[in-house]
């Protein structure tokens, strides 16, 4: 029997307010691809950050090939052959690829031998099919290329254990397939691979073994031949998740939002949206499916006035509101629950009271021309907190102290209190546990019952199938498919998400 | 045993008060060591400073006189700091305020007092505001770092004043000293009793009240707070960030300009080089030490007034006046170092592995 290269016993890591890892054991064998599965917030990344020396554990031991190690920094972990590719790449943008790779090195002399490094990098790249140009500057690279640089960097420094944190989240399906090939090749060479994921299909496709975490504890370890969807879901979530919500019949309402041929640029100055058109009616939930980074953020921001469209029109109840200011869109009854709750939707340092005021501080109910009416503000805040069951110790508590689920409740409470005509929600259940997710979903269905039009942008197909009346697929800034939910078929949506329309490809699909 | 620092979920209220107080004490002890090295008795010196600054009507008056510009500049700075706009240019805005105010009596020496003083006040504030608006505009337009621009404009402002008092505005009857002519009585701020304390003090206190209202209970204060905490959230809430940046910087500069006006009109009675012994810079320490709280700014400014006047007094003992700068620096050093205790807890694990937190 093979000996594990890494043994972790009783790993324990606490952050203020949360127990991220609670007595976790894990073994990693050379030559295996080991999936670390769990919901957001289950402690997967924390555990791997501990293993790669980025966090210091509060308890537990890590043994590398049977020898106990204490990592004071990622440098120590790299020296033991453990390398991690983080979800947010740790690269210095203005530096070249070779310089970035040299950075975490400790072997070699004081002087860098550029030629030798370049040659070594090219050789490694060839060996595993990781094409990268050592002399290119990192800021010029695409996300997929950056990821390859990170992987090559770890290989260059002799990693025998390679950890990847949700590697496919930023990749197109083709890029992901390429990467899977690379990973298999590396495993065949005796490298141990740990990849963090919350997607079951990736586990099936790639993993030799899977460790499932829930709430900071290990809930199960399965080998490849023991994989079973129902079992995995149970381990991950702690209950069945197929619950279906009662849904009203699709109502025939007036169109609320009409987006026509919208073109917008993303922060990098590239096309974020290309000729995107969609219509949402009163009392309708329109679900947008798609891999993250295909224009979701741009779409939400264009509608809420936070990003300008370069071309196309946006109409709200038949009025042209193209490129209106955010304040105007708020005044017209557009509410927005952004992807980044703490930082955009809420101000972490400010109190519950002040955060609830964010959208209404100019309304005559709560303020005069100059001064705020603190009594009215307090009364309403207390009412909202009670009505939406937000758990707070006081209204003066800074919101950064609230848990994820209650943050989302607070945000929804404020946005719903505005009695919106149109509600834009992005990844509403991301990072929430099952109970909180359900509460959030109920709130959205209640909104629908009040004839609000809802644009639901989500990466979770189940969520969309459960809530939406109509489904559109966002791919590369375009809406490449649109169907009523009854006709929607997960497989077809999956294909569209991956950029391969079933009948005649993209051009056809986008005429819909 | 390993001592750990653990981030607090919220800054400890006890520590927010304790840190500045303890820092001041530590700074005094720290400087006492240096004073002792020079062969003097440090606590005797401290006592002499205190007595000199507070022990007589003259000392009290001088202390207040020094505290007024610190209060005004500190208040002005605090406004910008609340929005995370780092206006380091109070010194230049102070000089510009003094400069513009001086233009009035030099050009129209015969104006009656009820026109003269308000005009000096308004022009002084306008000039300070303009001096701050330049950097604000550059920041809004091209994201130019305001720390650099406001700082650089200090030198421009100071040299501008120098140019005028050495050149066109030099008093022809002034024996070639770089001074403007003395202001006519109508251009001098009224003072209290026989002291040198001028009505600038009342203006500062009025501003304190105004600032409290703005920050506690006004729509605009709320906007400043949100923008200062998270610009992205402010944009999301539909706030006009650029307009607020310009407004806040202008007002911040106007208050610092007001400080310059009151100084030239209430104390100096003429424009001269070196009108400010670095009030605009010291005020940064004042504002920071007071955690941008208006009432605390008045108290801290008073304390720094004591330091300044006490510093002059102990010069008669043969101690260099720069000792004051040393104490000021040490205070800031300890305050910034002490911030850690407000935001982190010290955790001492005991032998059994259980942890005991130290508040």
Short mmCIF file of C-alpha atoms in Angstrom, two decimals, chain B:
data_model
loop_
_atom_site.label_atom_id
_atom_site.label_comp_id
_atom_site.label_asym_id
_atom_site.label_seq_id
_atom_site.Cartn_x
_atom_site.Cartn_y
_atom_site.Cartn_z
CA UNK B 1 4.19 30.52 25.70
CA UNK B 2 3.28 32.33 22.55
CA UNK B 3 1.49 35.63 22.62
CA UNK B 4 -0.90 36.17 19.75
CA UNK B 5 -2.67 39.19 18.40
CA UNK B 6 -6.23 38.60 17.43
CA UNK B 7 -8.25 41.09 15.45
CA UNK B 8 -11.19 42.50 17.34
CA UNK B 9 -14.54 42.40 15.62
CA UNK B 10 -15.04 46.02 16.61
CA UNK B 11 -12.55 48.49 18.05
CA UNK B 12 -12.70 48.41 21.82
CA UNK B 13 -14.40 51.56 23.16
CA UNK B 14 -12.20 51.56 26.24
CA UNK B 15 -9.08 51.48 24.09
CA UNK B 16 -10.25 54.28 21.82
CA UNK B 17 -10.05 56.61 24.81
CA UNK B 18 -7.20 54.94 26.63
CA UNK B 19 -4.80 54.79 23.70
CA UNK B 20 -4.42 58.56 23.14
CA UNK B 21 -4.19 59.26 26.87
CA UNK B 22 -1.62 56.56 27.53
CA UNK B 23 0.26 57.55 24.39
CA UNK B 24 0.67 61.10 25.61
CA UNK B 25 1.96 59.87 28.95
CA UNK B 26 4.36 57.46 27.29
CA UNK B 27 5.56 60.16 24.92
CA UNK B 28 6.32 62.45 27.85
CA UNK B 29 8.20 59.66 29.64
CA UNK B 30 10.07 58.81 26.46
CA UNK B 31 11.16 62.40 25.98
CA UNK B 32 11.97 62.66 29.66
CA UNK B 33 14.69 60.08 29.09
CA UNK B 34 16.28 62.27 26.45
CA UNK B 35 16.00 65.36 28.59
CA UNK B 36 17.61 63.48 31.46
CA UNK B 37 20.49 62.55 29.16
CA UNK B 38 21.19 66.24 28.64
CA UNK B 39 21.66 66.54 32.38
CA UNK B 40 18.43 68.32 33.22
CA UNK B 41 15.67 67.27 35.50
CA UNK B 42 12.88 66.40 33.06
CA UNK B 43 9.94 66.61 35.44
CA UNK B 44 11.02 70.01 36.66
CA UNK B 45 11.07 71.12 33.06
CA UNK B 46 7.62 69.67 32.41
CA UNK B 47 6.31 71.40 35.47
CA UNK B 48 7.83 74.69 34.35
CA UNK B 49 6.20 74.24 30.95
CA UNK B 50 2.85 73.60 32.51
CA UNK B 51 3.12 76.49 34.90
CA UNK B 52 4.32 78.82 32.21
CA UNK B 53 1.52 77.89 29.88
CA UNK B 54 -1.35 77.74 32.34
CA UNK B 55 -0.19 79.35 35.55
CA UNK B 56 -0.72 83.00 34.68
CA UNK B 57 -3.17 85.16 32.78
CA UNK B 58 -0.44 85.87 30.26
CA UNK B 59 0.38 82.18 29.85
CA UNK B 60 -3.27 81.23 29.42
CA UNK B 61 -3.79 83.94 26.87
CA UNK B 62 -0.73 82.86 24.87
CA UNK B 63 -1.75 79.21 25.05
CA UNK B 64 -5.20 80.04 23.68
CA UNK B 65 -3.71 82.21 20.99
CA UNK B 66 -1.58 79.30 19.81
CA UNK B 67 -4.48 76.88 20.08
CA UNK B 68 -6.88 78.88 17.88
CA UNK B 69 -5.13 78.30 14.53
CA UNK B 70 -4.54 74.67 15.49
CA UNK B 71 -8.26 74.24 16.22
CA UNK B 72 -9.32 75.86 12.98
CA UNK B 73 -6.81 74.00 10.80
CA UNK B 74 -7.53 70.78 12.69
CA UNK B 75 -11.25 71.15 12.05
CA UNK B 76 -10.64 71.90 8.39
CA UNK B 77 -8.38 68.90 7.99
CA UNK B 78 -10.73 66.62 9.87
CA UNK B 79 -13.50 67.31 7.39
CA UNK B 80 -11.42 66.10 4.45
CA UNK B 81 -9.96 63.21 6.44
CA UNK B 82 -13.45 61.95 7.22
CA UNK B 83 -13.93 61.35 3.54
CA UNK B 84 -10.49 59.78 3.23
CA UNK B 85 -9.24 62.80 1.35
CA UNK B 86 -5.77 63.42 2.68
CA UNK B 87 -5.52 67.17 2.68
CA UNK B 88 -1.95 67.80 3.84
CA UNK B 89 -2.18 71.34 2.50
CA UNK B 90 -3.53 73.19 5.53
CA UNK B 91 -0.31 75.19 5.80
CA UNK B 92 -0.58 76.52 2.26
CA UNK B 93 -4.31 77.17 2.61
CA UNK B 94 -3.57 79.04 5.84
CA UNK B 95 -1.07 81.29 4.07
CA UNK B 96 -3.41 81.88 1.16
CA UNK B 97 -6.20 82.85 3.57
CA UNK B 98 -3.88 85.33 5.25
CA UNK B 99 -2.72 86.60 1.89
CA UNK B 100 -6.18 87.25 0.48
CA UNK B 101 -7.33 88.84 3.72
CA UNK B 102 -4.33 91.16 3.65
CA UNK B 103 -5.20 92.38 0.20
CA UNK B 104 -8.33 94.13 1.56
CA UNK B 105 -6.76 96.59 4.04
CA UNK B 106 -3.77 97.18 1.77
CA UNK B 107 -5.98 98.11 -1.16
CA UNK B 108 -8.87 99.82 0.66
CA UNK B 109 -7.40 101.06 3.95
CA UNK B 110 -10.36 103.29 4.66
CA UNK B 111 -13.20 100.77 4.64
CA UNK B 112 -15.40 100.80 7.74
CA UNK B 113 -14.98 97.86 10.07
CA UNK B 114 -18.33 96.23 9.29
CA UNK B 115 -17.33 95.91 5.62
CA UNK B 116 -13.61 95.41 6.13
CA UNK B 117 -13.69 92.37 8.44
CA UNK B 118 -16.44 90.40 6.65
CA UNK B 119 -14.69 91.01 3.35
CA UNK B 120 -11.36 89.82 4.75
CA UNK B 121 -13.11 86.80 6.19
CA UNK B 122 -14.85 85.89 2.96
CA UNK B 123 -11.81 86.46 0.78
CA UNK B 124 -9.59 84.52 3.17
CA UNK B 125 -11.94 81.57 3.12
CA UNK B 126 -12.38 81.76 -0.64
CA UNK B 127 -8.63 81.76 -1.20
CA UNK B 128 -8.14 78.76 1.09
CA UNK B 129 -10.97 76.99 -0.71
CA UNK B 130 -9.45 77.67 -4.11
CA UNK B 131 -6.05 76.44 -2.96
CA UNK B 132 -7.68 73.14 -1.95
CA UNK B 133 -9.92 72.95 -5.00
CA UNK B 134 -6.98 72.68 -7.37
CA UNK B 135 -5.83 69.34 -5.97
CA UNK B 136 -9.45 68.21 -5.59
CA UNK B 137 -10.15 68.94 -9.24
CA UNK B 138 -7.03 67.08 -10.34
CA UNK B 139 -8.05 64.13 -8.23
CA UNK B 140 -11.59 64.03 -9.57
CA UNK B 141 -10.49 64.52 -13.15
CA UNK B 142 -7.35 62.41 -13.41
CA UNK B 143 -7.03 60.67 -10.05
CA UNK B 144 -3.95 62.69 -9.15
CA UNK B 145 -2.88 61.84 -5.62
CA UNK B 146 -4.03 64.69 -3.40
CA UNK B 147 -1.37 64.05 -0.77
CA UNK B 148 1.33 65.10 -3.19
CA UNK B 149 -0.50 68.04 -4.73
CA UNK B 150 -1.73 69.56 -1.48
CA UNK B 151 1.71 69.15 0.07
CA UNK B 152 3.48 70.74 -2.88
CA UNK B 153 1.08 73.66 -2.94
CA UNK B 154 2.14 74.46 0.62
CA UNK B 155 5.52 75.59 -0.65
CA UNK B 156 3.95 77.51 -3.48
CA UNK B 157 1.64 79.27 -1.01
CA UNK B 158 4.40 80.13 1.43
CA UNK B 159 6.71 81.42 -1.31
CA UNK B 160 3.88 83.41 -2.85
CA UNK B 161 3.40 85.25 0.41
CA UNK B 162 7.16 85.74 0.68
CA UNK B 163 7.30 87.19 -2.80
CA UNK B 164 4.66 89.78 -1.94
CA UNK B 165 6.05 90.82 1.42
CA UNK B 166 9.59 91.04 0.07
CA UNK B 167 8.35 92.75 -3.09
CA UNK B 168 5.23 94.65 -4.08
CA UNK B 169 3.62 94.72 -0.65
CA UNK B 170 6.66 95.66 1.38
CA UNK B 171 5.95 98.59 3.67
CA UNK B 172 7.80 101.62 2.22
CA UNK B 173 8.17 103.00 5.72
CA UNK B 174 9.28 99.69 7.15
CA UNK B 175 13.10 100.16 7.10
CA UNK B 176 13.33 97.51 4.41
CA UNK B 177 12.01 94.73 6.68
CA UNK B 178 9.95 92.12 4.77
CA UNK B 179 6.65 93.19 6.29
CA UNK B 180 3.54 94.78 4.90
CA UNK B 181 2.25 98.01 6.37
CA UNK B 182 0.40 97.66 9.63
CA UNK B 183 -3.32 97.12 9.21
CA UNK B 184 -5.66 100.01 10.04
CA UNK B 185 -7.63 99.39 13.27
CA UNK B 186 -10.73 98.50 11.24
CA UNK B 187 -8.90 95.45 9.88
CA UNK B 188 -8.00 94.02 13.28
CA UNK B 189 -10.15 91.33 14.87
CA UNK B 190 -11.58 92.36 18.25
CA UNK B 191 -9.90 90.78 21.27
CA UNK B 192 -11.18 89.87 24.72
CA UNK B 193 -10.29 92.25 27.51
CA UNK B 194 -6.64 93.08 27.60
CA UNK B 195 -5.56 89.67 26.31
CA UNK B 196 -4.46 88.73 22.81
CA UNK B 197 -7.29 86.17 22.53
CA UNK B 198 -9.31 87.22 19.50
CA UNK B 199 -12.78 86.33 18.26
CA UNK B 200 -11.26 83.60 16.11
CA UNK B 201 -11.87 81.46 19.18
CA UNK B 202 -15.62 82.03 18.90
CA UNK B 203 -15.50 81.20 15.20
CA UNK B 204 -13.71 77.96 15.99
CA UNK B 205 -16.27 77.03 18.65
CA UNK B 206 -19.13 77.88 16.28
CA UNK B 207 -17.55 75.59 13.70
CA UNK B 208 -17.35 72.82 16.28
CA UNK B 209 -21.10 73.06 16.81
CA UNK B 210 -21.72 73.19 13.07
CA UNK B 211 -19.50 70.15 12.48
CA UNK B 212 -21.23 68.19 15.21
CA UNK B 213 -24.57 68.84 13.56
CA UNK B 214 -23.20 67.96 10.13
CA UNK B 215 -21.66 64.69 11.24
CA UNK B 216 -24.39 63.57 13.61
CA UNK B 217 -27.52 64.47 11.89
CA UNK B 218 -27.25 65.82 8.39
CA UNK B 219 -27.80 64.31 5.01
CA UNK B 220 -24.49 65.64 3.81
CA UNK B 221 -22.63 64.28 6.82
CA UNK B 222 -24.15 60.89 6.10
CA UNK B 223 -22.96 61.06 2.50
CA UNK B 224 -19.44 61.95 3.66
CA UNK B 225 -19.47 59.03 6.05
CA UNK B 226 -20.58 56.53 3.41
CA UNK B 227 -18.15 57.83 0.78
CA UNK B 228 -15.34 57.79 3.32
CA UNK B 229 -16.12 54.19 4.27
CA UNK B 230 -16.73 52.70 0.85
CA UNK B 231 -16.70 54.58 -2.39
CA UNK B 232 -18.19 51.67 -4.27
CA UNK B 233 -21.14 51.49 -1.92
CA UNK B 234 -21.62 55.24 -2.23
CA UNK B 235 -21.76 54.97 -5.99
CA UNK B 236 -24.18 52.09 -5.68
CA UNK B 237 -26.40 54.23 -3.47
CA UNK B 238 -26.44 56.91 -6.14
CA UNK B 239 -24.28 59.46 -4.34
CA UNK B 240 -22.38 62.01 -6.37
CA UNK B 241 -18.83 61.27 -5.28
CA UNK B 242 -17.04 63.80 -7.46
CA UNK B 243 -19.25 66.68 -6.40
CA UNK B 244 -18.79 65.75 -2.76
CA UNK B 245 -15.02 65.53 -3.15
CA UNK B 246 -14.88 69.04 -4.55
CA UNK B 247 -17.25 70.34 -1.89
CA UNK B 248 -15.46 68.74 1.02
CA UNK B 249 -12.03 69.85 -0.12
CA UNK B 250 -13.28 73.38 -0.74
CA UNK B 251 -14.79 73.62 2.71
CA UNK B 252 -11.72 72.05 4.28
CA UNK B 253 -9.53 74.62 2.56
CA UNK B 254 -11.91 77.43 3.46
CA UNK B 255 -11.65 76.63 7.17
CA UNK B 256 -7.85 76.53 6.97
CA UNK B 257 -7.98 79.83 5.05
CA UNK B 258 -10.11 81.22 7.84
CA UNK B 259 -7.37 80.24 10.27
CA UNK B 260 -4.88 82.27 8.23
CA UNK B 261 -7.22 85.24 8.12
CA UNK B 262 -7.80 85.26 11.89
CA UNK B 263 -4.09 84.93 12.53
CA UNK B 264 -3.09 87.82 10.33
CA UNK B 265 -5.95 90.01 11.47
CA UNK B 266 -6.13 89.00 15.12
CA UNK B 267 -2.47 88.50 16.06
CA UNK B 268 0.05 89.78 13.55
CA UNK B 269 -1.80 92.85 12.32
CA UNK B 270 0.25 92.67 9.13
CA UNK B 271 1.41 90.03 6.70
CA UNK B 272 4.89 88.71 7.33
CA UNK B 273 6.94 85.65 6.42
CA UNK B 274 6.80 82.89 8.99
CA UNK B 275 3.29 83.87 10.00
CA UNK B 276 2.68 80.24 10.90
CA UNK B 277 5.24 78.19 12.82
CA UNK B 278 3.86 75.12 11.03
CA UNK B 279 0.29 75.26 12.36
CA UNK B 280 -0.96 73.51 9.23
CA UNK B 281 1.31 70.53 9.84
CA UNK B 282 0.82 70.33 13.59
CA UNK B 283 -2.92 70.44 12.97
CA UNK B 284 -2.63 67.11 11.12
CA UNK B 285 -1.35 65.55 14.34
CA UNK B 286 -4.10 67.34 16.26
CA UNK B 287 -6.84 66.05 13.98
CA UNK B 288 -5.50 62.52 14.00
CA UNK B 289 -4.99 62.44 17.76
CA UNK B 290 -8.54 63.69 18.23
CA UNK B 291 -9.78 60.92 15.94
CA UNK B 292 -11.43 63.63 13.85
CA UNK B 293 -13.89 64.37 16.62
CA UNK B 294 -14.62 68.13 16.67
CA UNK B 295 -14.77 68.49 20.47
CA UNK B 296 -11.63 66.44 20.90
CA UNK B 297 -9.89 68.64 18.34
CA UNK B 298 -10.47 71.66 20.58
CA UNK B 299 -9.04 69.81 23.58
CA UNK B 300 -6.02 68.44 21.75
CA UNK B 301 -5.35 71.82 20.15
CA UNK B 302 -5.39 73.29 23.67
CA UNK B 303 -2.89 70.68 24.78
CA UNK B 304 -0.62 71.46 21.86
CA UNK B 305 -0.95 75.15 22.70
CA UNK B 306 0.37 74.32 26.16
CA UNK B 307 3.29 72.45 24.60
CA UNK B 308 4.11 75.32 22.31
CA UNK B 309 3.96 78.03 24.95
CA UNK B 310 5.67 75.81 27.49
CA UNK B 311 8.40 75.28 24.93
CA UNK B 312 9.01 79.01 24.69
CA UNK B 313 9.13 79.28 28.47
CA UNK B 314 11.73 76.55 28.94
CA UNK B 315 13.98 78.17 26.37
CA UNK B 316 14.94 80.50 29.20
CA UNK B 317 16.33 77.39 30.91
CA UNK B 318 18.55 76.80 27.92
CA UNK B 319 16.45 74.00 26.44
CA UNK B 320 16.10 74.28 22.67
CA UNK B 321 12.57 75.03 21.43
CA UNK B 322 12.76 72.07 19.11
CA UNK B 323 12.11 69.93 22.15
CA UNK B 324 8.44 70.72 21.52
CA UNK B 325 8.66 69.22 18.05
CA UNK B 326 10.25 66.16 19.62
CA UNK B 327 7.39 65.74 22.10
CA UNK B 328 4.80 66.27 19.37
CA UNK B 329 6.47 63.68 17.22
CA UNK B 330 6.71 61.22 20.08
CA UNK B 331 3.00 61.66 20.87
CA UNK B 332 2.03 60.86 17.31
CA UNK B 333 4.42 57.93 17.23
CA UNK B 334 2.90 56.37 20.32
CA UNK B 335 -0.67 57.02 19.21
CA UNK B 336 -0.16 55.31 15.88
CA UNK B 337 1.65 52.44 17.57
CA UNK B 338 -1.14 52.19 20.13
CA UNK B 339 -3.87 51.95 17.49
CA UNK B 340 -3.02 48.28 17.32
CA UNK B 341 -4.44 47.74 20.79
CA UNK B 342 -7.73 49.28 19.79
CA UNK B 343 -8.05 46.92 16.83
CA UNK B 344 -6.40 43.80 18.18
CA UNK B 345 -6.62 41.81 21.34
CA UNK B 346 -3.61 40.30 22.97
CA UNK B 347 -4.16 36.62 23.69
CA UNK B 348 -1.98 34.79 26.17
CA UNK B 349 -2.36 31.04 25.87
CA UNK B 350 -1.76 29.41 29.28
CA UNK B 351 -0.16 26.08 29.92
CA UNK B 352 -3.33 24.02 29.60
CA UNK B 353 -3.87 25.22 26.07
CA UNK B 354 -6.95 27.20 26.98
CA UNK B 355 -6.75 30.83 26.07
CA UNK B 356 -7.18 33.84 28.21
CA UNK B 357 -7.89 37.12 26.51
CA UNK B 358 -6.46 40.26 27.88
CA UNK B 359 -8.70 43.26 27.45
#
